[in-house]
């Protein structure tokens, strides 16, 4: 991208996000909707498309889809219908998918996300309910099909082509994922395929109003790959246009379906793009329309939780967190809930957030674990931060206590401090004062620098005293003694 005149071109991106709903059973059968079981065990005559098997709609899937519509401000159609979408792949046992084409459940809607410190709003075109396909598994000399996922309930969320950079695309997708997590509509696990993203991408010269031919990149399951794939495809299309100025756009960018290859960092053509006519959509004859009432919708509206962007605004405005820190918390609901629980004990939100997202996250990164994985209770982490706030321990001691909390996740930090003499902070003036006198005697230049307004000189003096006490002295006492003695010189 660096050697291309990117500033002269405008990417136009639309995302289709497939969210697998976390219902107990599948969309049209009683077979379990569960990941990780032995292949082809969570199946039924409906899942495998046996002749004469009839679908029965899962009302819990409809409830979760309506909640999503309420969360993003969609128009919720009181009457919506199912359609058949025909395609002949081995992972589709019926040779068609049951989806919503002509009359979807949800129309329109807005998703708010923060992109590089700027709040942006992205438009949804529609969102509809459909069932998932099975999963092809490729081995050395053969391929197999696992139908455990066949018939799992999905909502497909289709954005307008209103996204204009890879970063915007990732921010929008992360915001959608956060919403479904907060609604408890899905676990959002991208590695397990609970949330998969297709990206439609075209580029046009800046100022041009029409849309040029687009390609689709299928089934991306990480935000990092999403950004990388879009970036690579934008570069590819711009290069084609620049190097072939006389050729028609449709010749250069014939519509097709691509996949992202993370090894070569390129988009790879899978097949030429089908049109809606190729899918031979027609009304699903085995299902009656979904009929909702205004009272049902109002009841669900009354149960909506605090949504991620509302929580983001509260964290920034009320708790004074940075936008980056707030985003880190709210994008993972369980981590944000952990923070909320800890706040009940420790009121210093910024310090608490730092210990959750930086100190403990850093200690656990090498282990491939998180706070939630190892089971340190929120109350214990909050107590640790509160002990620093109340000058019971120093920051340096707290870091050592944190190491022990990671090693023994059930240990209360107060008990850890109580049992280790090295963790008892030195707070009495009698033991600290001689060390302060020693540091001042050895650093007359730092005293002079501080008196001239150089704060770094004072920080150096504090650090020197703390070093002599091996970090055990009360910083408050050290500060007070230093300021008092310097003022007397």
Short mmCIF file of C-alpha atoms in Angstrom, two decimals, residues 6-263:
data_model
loop_
_atom_site.label_atom_id
_atom_site.label_comp_id
_atom_site.label_asym_id
_atom_site.label_seq_id
_atom_site.Cartn_x
_atom_site.Cartn_y
_atom_site.Cartn_z
CA UNK A 6 -4.02 5.25 -1.78
CA UNK A 7 -5.11 8.81 -1.09
CA UNK A 8 -6.60 8.97 -4.61
CA UNK A 9 -8.81 5.92 -4.11
CA UNK A 10 -11.75 5.16 -1.84
CA UNK A 11 -12.40 1.61 -0.62
CA UNK A 12 -16.07 0.65 -0.34
CA UNK A 13 -16.67 -2.23 2.06
CA UNK A 14 -19.73 -4.08 3.25
CA UNK A 15 -19.68 -6.91 5.82
CA UNK A 16 -21.91 -9.93 6.23
CA UNK A 17 -21.53 -11.18 9.79
CA UNK A 18 -22.87 -14.64 10.60
CA UNK A 19 -23.59 -15.01 14.31
CA UNK A 20 -24.36 -18.48 15.62
CA UNK A 21 -27.02 -18.19 18.32
CA UNK A 22 -26.40 -20.04 21.58
CA UNK A 23 -29.74 -21.85 21.78
CA UNK A 24 -29.79 -25.33 23.32
CA UNK A 25 -31.18 -26.93 20.16
CA UNK A 26 -30.92 -26.23 16.46
CA UNK A 27 -33.06 -23.85 14.43
CA UNK A 28 -35.50 -26.41 13.04
CA UNK A 29 -34.93 -29.56 15.10
CA UNK A 30 -34.41 -30.79 18.67
CA UNK A 31 -30.83 -31.91 17.95
CA UNK A 32 -28.30 -30.33 20.36
CA UNK A 33 -26.66 -27.09 19.27
CA UNK A 34 -23.26 -27.79 20.80
CA UNK A 35 -19.63 -27.42 19.70
CA UNK A 36 -16.84 -29.95 20.19
CA UNK A 37 -18.75 -33.24 20.31
CA UNK A 38 -17.80 -36.29 18.24
CA UNK A 39 -18.57 -35.75 14.53
CA UNK A 40 -22.08 -36.54 13.36
CA UNK A 41 -23.55 -37.15 16.81
CA UNK A 42 -25.65 -33.98 17.22
CA UNK A 43 -27.90 -34.73 14.26
CA UNK A 44 -31.47 -35.65 13.45
CA UNK A 45 -33.55 -36.52 10.40
CA UNK A 46 -34.13 -32.77 9.90
CA UNK A 47 -30.41 -31.85 10.13
CA UNK A 48 -29.46 -34.49 7.55
CA UNK A 49 -32.30 -33.73 5.14
CA UNK A 50 -34.06 -37.09 5.31
CA UNK A 51 -37.08 -37.40 2.97
CA UNK A 52 -40.29 -36.33 4.66
CA UNK A 53 -38.57 -34.65 7.65
CA UNK A 54 -40.26 -31.35 8.45
CA UNK A 55 -38.69 -28.30 10.16
CA UNK A 56 -40.17 -26.78 13.34
CA UNK A 57 -38.98 -23.27 14.24
CA UNK A 58 -37.03 -22.67 17.47
CA UNK A 59 -38.78 -19.72 19.15
CA UNK A 60 -35.72 -18.96 21.33
CA UNK A 61 -33.74 -18.18 18.18
CA UNK A 62 -36.44 -15.70 17.14
CA UNK A 63 -36.31 -14.08 20.60
CA UNK A 64 -32.54 -13.58 20.43
CA UNK A 65 -32.76 -12.18 16.90
CA UNK A 66 -35.47 -9.70 17.93
CA UNK A 67 -33.34 -8.61 20.90
CA UNK A 68 -30.49 -7.87 18.51
CA UNK A 69 -32.84 -5.83 16.34
CA UNK A 70 -33.93 -3.82 19.37
CA UNK A 71 -30.31 -3.25 20.40
CA UNK A 72 -29.40 -1.71 17.03
CA UNK A 73 -32.70 0.06 16.36
CA UNK A 74 -33.86 -2.09 13.46
CA UNK A 75 -37.38 -2.08 12.10
CA UNK A 76 -38.80 -5.40 13.31
CA UNK A 77 -41.25 -6.86 10.83
CA UNK A 78 -44.28 -8.26 12.61
CA UNK A 79 -44.65 -10.76 9.77
CA UNK A 80 -41.61 -12.29 8.11
CA UNK A 81 -41.10 -15.36 5.93
CA UNK A 82 -38.58 -18.09 5.20
CA UNK A 83 -37.17 -18.90 1.76
CA UNK A 84 -35.16 -21.70 0.22
CA UNK A 85 -31.70 -20.92 -1.12
CA UNK A 86 -30.52 -23.74 -3.36
CA UNK A 87 -26.88 -24.74 -3.62
CA UNK A 88 -25.17 -28.07 -4.09
CA UNK A 89 -22.26 -28.46 -1.70
CA UNK A 90 -21.39 -31.60 0.32
CA UNK A 91 -21.88 -29.72 3.62
CA UNK A 92 -25.52 -28.94 2.75
CA UNK A 93 -27.41 -32.23 3.21
CA UNK A 94 -30.72 -30.91 1.83
CA UNK A 95 -29.06 -29.14 -1.11
CA UNK A 96 -30.74 -25.96 0.08
CA UNK A 97 -30.52 -23.57 3.01
CA UNK A 98 -33.56 -22.21 4.84
CA UNK A 99 -33.07 -18.44 5.08
CA UNK A 100 -34.99 -15.18 4.74
CA UNK A 101 -34.66 -13.38 1.41
CA UNK A 102 -37.73 -11.42 0.37
CA UNK A 103 -39.09 -10.50 3.80
CA UNK A 104 -36.47 -10.62 6.59
CA UNK A 105 -37.15 -10.28 10.31
CA UNK A 106 -35.02 -7.13 10.74
CA UNK A 107 -34.55 -4.16 8.42
CA UNK A 108 -32.10 -1.31 8.98
CA UNK A 109 -30.35 -0.39 12.19
CA UNK A 110 -27.24 1.42 13.39
CA UNK A 111 -24.07 0.19 15.09
CA UNK A 112 -21.86 2.69 16.92
CA UNK A 113 -18.14 2.02 17.22
CA UNK A 114 -15.05 4.01 18.12
CA UNK A 115 -12.38 4.12 15.41
CA UNK A 116 -9.04 5.65 16.38
CA UNK A 117 -10.72 7.83 19.02
CA UNK A 118 -13.55 8.93 16.72
CA UNK A 119 -17.13 7.76 17.26
CA UNK A 120 -18.63 6.45 14.02
CA UNK A 121 -22.05 5.06 13.13
CA UNK A 122 -22.45 2.23 10.63
CA UNK A 123 -25.69 1.33 8.90
CA UNK A 124 -27.18 -2.15 8.79
CA UNK A 125 -29.14 -3.04 5.67
CA UNK A 126 -30.91 -6.09 7.11
CA UNK A 127 -30.53 -9.03 9.47
CA UNK A 128 -32.26 -12.35 9.02
CA UNK A 129 -32.50 -15.81 10.53
CA UNK A 130 -31.11 -18.84 8.71
CA UNK A 131 -29.65 -22.25 9.44
CA UNK A 132 -25.97 -23.17 9.16
CA UNK A 133 -24.32 -25.77 6.96
CA UNK A 134 -22.19 -28.65 8.14
CA UNK A 135 -18.40 -28.57 8.11
CA UNK A 136 -16.04 -30.08 5.57
CA UNK A 137 -12.90 -31.60 7.09
CA UNK A 138 -9.91 -32.30 4.86
CA UNK A 139 -7.41 -35.05 5.66
CA UNK A 140 -4.30 -36.30 3.87
CA UNK A 141 -6.00 -38.60 1.39
CA UNK A 142 -9.71 -37.90 1.82
CA UNK A 143 -12.30 -35.40 3.02
CA UNK A 144 -15.20 -35.90 5.42
CA UNK A 145 -18.32 -34.01 6.40
CA UNK A 146 -19.38 -33.32 9.98
CA UNK A 147 -23.09 -32.44 10.15
CA UNK A 148 -23.05 -31.47 13.83
CA UNK A 149 -23.23 -27.80 12.84
CA UNK A 150 -25.86 -28.36 10.12
CA UNK A 151 -29.05 -26.62 11.17
CA UNK A 152 -27.45 -24.46 13.88
CA UNK A 153 -29.31 -21.13 14.16
CA UNK A 154 -27.67 -18.04 12.67
CA UNK A 155 -28.49 -14.42 12.27
CA UNK A 156 -26.82 -12.92 9.23
CA UNK A 157 -26.19 -9.20 9.70
CA UNK A 158 -25.66 -7.41 6.41
CA UNK A 159 -24.20 -3.91 6.52
CA UNK A 160 -24.66 -1.20 3.95
CA UNK A 161 -21.52 -0.51 1.85
CA UNK A 162 -20.69 2.28 4.30
CA UNK A 163 -17.26 1.17 5.50
CA UNK A 164 -14.18 2.79 3.97
CA UNK A 165 -11.10 1.29 5.64
CA UNK A 166 -9.89 -2.00 7.11
CA UNK A 167 -9.79 -0.42 10.58
CA UNK A 168 -13.40 0.73 10.30
CA UNK A 169 -14.41 -2.79 9.23
CA UNK A 170 -12.73 -4.37 12.25
CA UNK A 171 -14.20 -1.78 14.64
CA UNK A 172 -17.71 -2.36 13.27
CA UNK A 173 -17.34 -6.16 13.48
CA UNK A 174 -16.00 -5.94 17.05
CA UNK A 175 -18.95 -3.74 18.01
CA UNK A 176 -21.43 -6.26 16.58
CA UNK A 177 -19.69 -9.07 18.45
CA UNK A 178 -19.83 -7.06 21.69
CA UNK A 179 -23.57 -6.45 21.24
CA UNK A 180 -24.41 -10.16 20.84
CA UNK A 181 -22.22 -10.97 23.86
CA UNK A 182 -24.03 -8.42 26.03
CA UNK A 183 -27.39 -9.80 24.88
CA UNK A 184 -26.21 -13.35 25.63
CA UNK A 185 -27.30 -14.20 22.10
CA UNK A 186 -24.01 -15.91 21.18
CA UNK A 187 -20.69 -16.82 22.76
CA UNK A 188 -18.97 -14.95 19.89
CA UNK A 189 -16.15 -17.52 19.79
CA UNK A 190 -14.49 -16.86 16.46
CA UNK A 191 -12.05 -19.77 16.69
CA UNK A 192 -14.98 -22.19 16.99
CA UNK A 193 -16.90 -20.51 14.18
CA UNK A 194 -19.60 -18.90 16.31
CA UNK A 195 -18.93 -15.63 14.50
CA UNK A 196 -17.74 -15.59 10.89
CA UNK A 197 -17.33 -12.62 8.58
CA UNK A 198 -17.61 -12.22 4.82
CA UNK A 199 -16.28 -8.96 3.38
CA UNK A 200 -17.42 -7.40 0.10
CA UNK A 201 -14.77 -5.02 -1.25
CA UNK A 202 -14.46 -2.63 -4.18
CA UNK A 203 -12.44 0.52 -4.77
CA UNK A 204 -13.21 3.62 -6.80
CA UNK A 205 -11.46 6.92 -7.52
CA UNK A 206 -12.24 9.47 -4.83
CA UNK A 207 -15.19 11.59 -5.88
CA UNK A 208 -16.75 8.86 -8.03
CA UNK A 209 -20.31 8.12 -6.88
CA UNK A 210 -21.17 4.77 -8.46
CA UNK A 211 -20.07 1.38 -7.16
CA UNK A 212 -17.47 -0.58 -9.08
CA UNK A 213 -17.30 -4.41 -9.29
CA UNK A 214 -16.69 -6.06 -5.94
CA UNK A 215 -15.31 -9.34 -4.72
CA UNK A 216 -16.23 -11.28 -1.58
CA UNK A 217 -13.76 -12.75 0.92
CA UNK A 218 -15.43 -15.62 2.80
CA UNK A 219 -15.39 -16.92 6.35
CA UNK A 220 -12.79 -14.86 8.18
CA UNK A 221 -12.66 -15.81 11.83
CA UNK A 222 -10.38 -13.19 13.36
CA UNK A 223 -10.36 -9.40 13.37
CA UNK A 224 -6.64 -9.38 12.57
CA UNK A 225 -7.16 -11.51 9.45
CA UNK A 226 -10.15 -9.36 8.50
CA UNK A 227 -8.02 -6.21 8.47
CA UNK A 228 -5.13 -7.91 6.69
CA UNK A 229 -7.36 -9.45 4.01
CA UNK A 230 -9.18 -6.20 3.27
CA UNK A 231 -5.89 -4.28 3.14
CA UNK A 232 -4.40 -6.81 0.71
CA UNK A 233 -7.49 -6.81 -1.52
CA UNK A 234 -7.63 -3.02 -1.65
CA UNK A 235 -3.97 -2.99 -2.74
CA UNK A 236 -4.63 -5.64 -5.38
CA UNK A 237 -7.57 -3.77 -6.90
CA UNK A 238 -5.83 -0.38 -6.91
CA UNK A 239 -2.80 -1.91 -8.61
CA UNK A 240 -5.01 -3.48 -11.29
CA UNK A 241 -6.71 -0.16 -12.03
CA UNK A 242 -3.45 1.79 -12.14
CA UNK A 243 -1.64 -0.72 -14.35
CA UNK A 244 -4.59 -1.14 -16.77
CA UNK A 245 -6.16 2.31 -17.19
CA UNK A 246 -7.78 1.48 -20.56
CA UNK A 247 -9.62 -1.66 -19.48
CA UNK A 248 -13.16 -1.73 -18.11
CA UNK A 249 -13.52 -2.31 -14.36
CA UNK A 250 -15.65 -5.44 -14.88
CA UNK A 251 -12.81 -6.99 -16.92
CA UNK A 252 -10.24 -6.25 -14.23
CA UNK A 253 -12.36 -7.18 -11.21
CA UNK A 254 -14.79 -9.92 -12.26
CA UNK A 255 -17.04 -10.66 -9.25
CA UNK A 256 -15.80 -13.71 -7.39
CA UNK A 257 -15.57 -15.45 -4.05
CA UNK A 258 -12.13 -15.44 -2.45
CA UNK A 259 -10.49 -16.77 0.69
CA UNK A 260 -7.70 -15.26 2.75
CA UNK A 261 -4.40 -17.15 2.87
CA UNK A 262 -2.54 -16.00 6.02
CA UNK A 263 0.68 -17.70 4.89
#
